[in-house]
Coordinates of C-alpha atoms and ligand atoms in Angstrom, one line a residue:
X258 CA 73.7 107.3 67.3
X259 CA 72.0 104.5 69.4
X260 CA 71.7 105.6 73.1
X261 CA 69.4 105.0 75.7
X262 CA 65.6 106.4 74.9
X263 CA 66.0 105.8 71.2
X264 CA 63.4 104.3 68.9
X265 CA 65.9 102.1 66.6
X266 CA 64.7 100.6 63.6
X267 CA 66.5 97.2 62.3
X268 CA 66.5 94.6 59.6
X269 CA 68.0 91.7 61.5
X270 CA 68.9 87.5 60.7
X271 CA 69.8 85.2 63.4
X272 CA 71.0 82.3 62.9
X273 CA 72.5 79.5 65.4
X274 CA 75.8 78.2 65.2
X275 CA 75.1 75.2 62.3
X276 CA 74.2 78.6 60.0
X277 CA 70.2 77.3 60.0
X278 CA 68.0 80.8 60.0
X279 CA 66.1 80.7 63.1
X280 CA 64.5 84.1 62.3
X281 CA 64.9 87.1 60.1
X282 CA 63.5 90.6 59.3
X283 CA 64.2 89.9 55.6
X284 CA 61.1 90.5 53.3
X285 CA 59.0 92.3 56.3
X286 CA 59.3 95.8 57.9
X287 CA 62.1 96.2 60.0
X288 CA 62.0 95.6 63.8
X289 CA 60.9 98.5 66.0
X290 CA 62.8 98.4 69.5
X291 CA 63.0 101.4 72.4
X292 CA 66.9 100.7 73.2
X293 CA 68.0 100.6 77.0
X294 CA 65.0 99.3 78.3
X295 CA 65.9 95.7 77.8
X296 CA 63.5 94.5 75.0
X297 CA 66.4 93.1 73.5
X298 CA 68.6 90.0 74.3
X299 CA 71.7 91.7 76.7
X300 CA 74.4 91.0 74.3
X301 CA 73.0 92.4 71.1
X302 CA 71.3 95.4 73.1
X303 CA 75.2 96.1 74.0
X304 CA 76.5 96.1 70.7
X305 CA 73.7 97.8 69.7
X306 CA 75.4 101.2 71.5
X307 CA 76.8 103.8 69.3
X308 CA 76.0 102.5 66.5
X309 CA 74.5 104.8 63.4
X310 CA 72.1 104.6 60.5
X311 CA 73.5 102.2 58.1
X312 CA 75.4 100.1 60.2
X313 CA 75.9 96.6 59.0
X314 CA 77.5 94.2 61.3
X315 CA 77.9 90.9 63.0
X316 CA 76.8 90.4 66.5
X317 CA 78.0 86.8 68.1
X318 CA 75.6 86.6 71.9
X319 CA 76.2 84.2 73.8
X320 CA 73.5 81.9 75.6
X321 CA 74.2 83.6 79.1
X322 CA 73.7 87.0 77.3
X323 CA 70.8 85.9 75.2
X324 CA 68.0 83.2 76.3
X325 CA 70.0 82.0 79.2
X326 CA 71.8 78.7 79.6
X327 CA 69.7 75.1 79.2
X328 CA 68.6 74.7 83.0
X329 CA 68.0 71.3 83.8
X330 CA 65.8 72.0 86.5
X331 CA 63.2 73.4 83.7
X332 CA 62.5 69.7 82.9
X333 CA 59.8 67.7 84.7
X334 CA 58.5 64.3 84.1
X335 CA 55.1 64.0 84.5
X336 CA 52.9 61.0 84.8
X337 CA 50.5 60.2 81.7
X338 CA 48.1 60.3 83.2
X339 CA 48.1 64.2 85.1
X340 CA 47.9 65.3 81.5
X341 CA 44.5 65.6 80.2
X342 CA 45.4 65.4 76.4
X343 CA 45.0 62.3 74.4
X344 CA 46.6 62.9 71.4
X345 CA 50.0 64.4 73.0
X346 CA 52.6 63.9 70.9
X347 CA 56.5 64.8 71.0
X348 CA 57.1 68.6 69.7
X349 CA 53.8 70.2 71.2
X350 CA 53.3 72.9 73.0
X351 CA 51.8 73.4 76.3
X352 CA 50.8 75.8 78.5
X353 CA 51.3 74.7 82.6
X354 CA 49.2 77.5 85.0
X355 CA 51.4 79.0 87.6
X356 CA 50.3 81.4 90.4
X357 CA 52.8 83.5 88.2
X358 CA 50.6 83.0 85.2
X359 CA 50.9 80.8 82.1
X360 CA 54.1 78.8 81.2
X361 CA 54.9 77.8 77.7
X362 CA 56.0 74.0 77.9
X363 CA 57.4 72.0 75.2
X364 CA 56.9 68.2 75.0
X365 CA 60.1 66.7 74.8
X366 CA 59.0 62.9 75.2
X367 CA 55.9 60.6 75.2
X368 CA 55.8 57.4 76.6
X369 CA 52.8 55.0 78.0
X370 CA 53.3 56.4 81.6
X371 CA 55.1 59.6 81.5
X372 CA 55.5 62.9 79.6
X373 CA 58.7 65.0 79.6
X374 CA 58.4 68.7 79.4
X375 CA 60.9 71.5 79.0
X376 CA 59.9 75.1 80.3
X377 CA 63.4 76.1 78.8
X378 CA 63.0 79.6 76.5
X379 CA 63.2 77.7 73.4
X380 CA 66.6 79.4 72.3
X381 CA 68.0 78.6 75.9
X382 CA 71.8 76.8 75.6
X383 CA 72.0 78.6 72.1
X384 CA 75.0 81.0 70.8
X385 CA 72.8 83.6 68.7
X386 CA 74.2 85.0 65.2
X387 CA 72.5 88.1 64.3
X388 CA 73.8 90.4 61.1
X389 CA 72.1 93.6 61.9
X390 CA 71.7 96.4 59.9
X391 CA 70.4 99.8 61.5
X392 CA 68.2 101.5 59.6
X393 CA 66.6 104.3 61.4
X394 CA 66.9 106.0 64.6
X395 CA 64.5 108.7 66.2
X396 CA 64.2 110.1 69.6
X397 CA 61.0 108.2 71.3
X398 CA 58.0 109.7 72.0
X399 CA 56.6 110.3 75.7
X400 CA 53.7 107.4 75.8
X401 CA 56.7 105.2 74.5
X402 CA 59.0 106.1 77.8
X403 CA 56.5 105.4 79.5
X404 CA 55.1 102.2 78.1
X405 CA 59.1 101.0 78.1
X406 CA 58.5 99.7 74.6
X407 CA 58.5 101.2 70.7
X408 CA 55.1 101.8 69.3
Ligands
LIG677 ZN1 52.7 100.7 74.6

């Protein structure tokens, strides 16, 4: 069964609420995860409990419980011209230097004096589908404890 300190293998599909695939284990090796030290989104790592080999099942997560809600405050405006990229277009991605290291930006909108960016995690504001299916489960290993992640 899934507890704390186990190694849990997984073939997993997320989708959002319009039923569009946003990701999927499907045709690859199934995702490795050490369970109970948080390298899952909080509402499927729940769920995720008790469960045994061969489990298939629906997990609904959502935002608060996943990527967090859409927070205004991660949007900025920018002027143009503080952006050293000529050819910035809407859709790219960025990365702004922090005293707390890199942030991943997304351009939301380009005009002639000002750029809008959105350091939102780009599944923030969305309810998370996943159909899991558990495939294996071992005890982890020592270096994996203490790593805090699945090797
Ligand atoms: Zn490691």
């Amino acid at each position: 069964m899934i507890a704390k300190d186990k190694v849990v293998s997984m073939h997993y599909r997320l989708t959002n609420n319009d039923g569009e695939v946003l990701d999927s284990s499907e045709g690859r090796d199934p995702l490795n995860y050490l369970h109970g030290h948080g390298n899952i989104v909080p509402g499927l790592e729940k769920e995720m409990e008790g469960k045994a080999v061969g489990d298939e099942f629906d997990v609904v997560v959502p935002p608060a419980e996943g990527y967090g809600e859409h927070q205004e405050e991660a949007v900025a405006v920018v002027p143009r011209e503080q952006i050293n990229l000529p050819d910035i277009k809407e859709g790219m991605k960025l990365q702004a230097q922090s005293p707390q290291g890199p942030i991943p930006l997304k351009v939301v909108k380009v005009t002639d004096e000002e750029v809008t960016v959105d350091s939102n995690h780009e599944l923030a504001g969305v309810t998370l589908n996943f159909h899991i299916e558990v495939v294996e489960i071992r005890d982890a290993e020592q270096v994996e404890l203490d790593h805090g992640h699945a090797h």
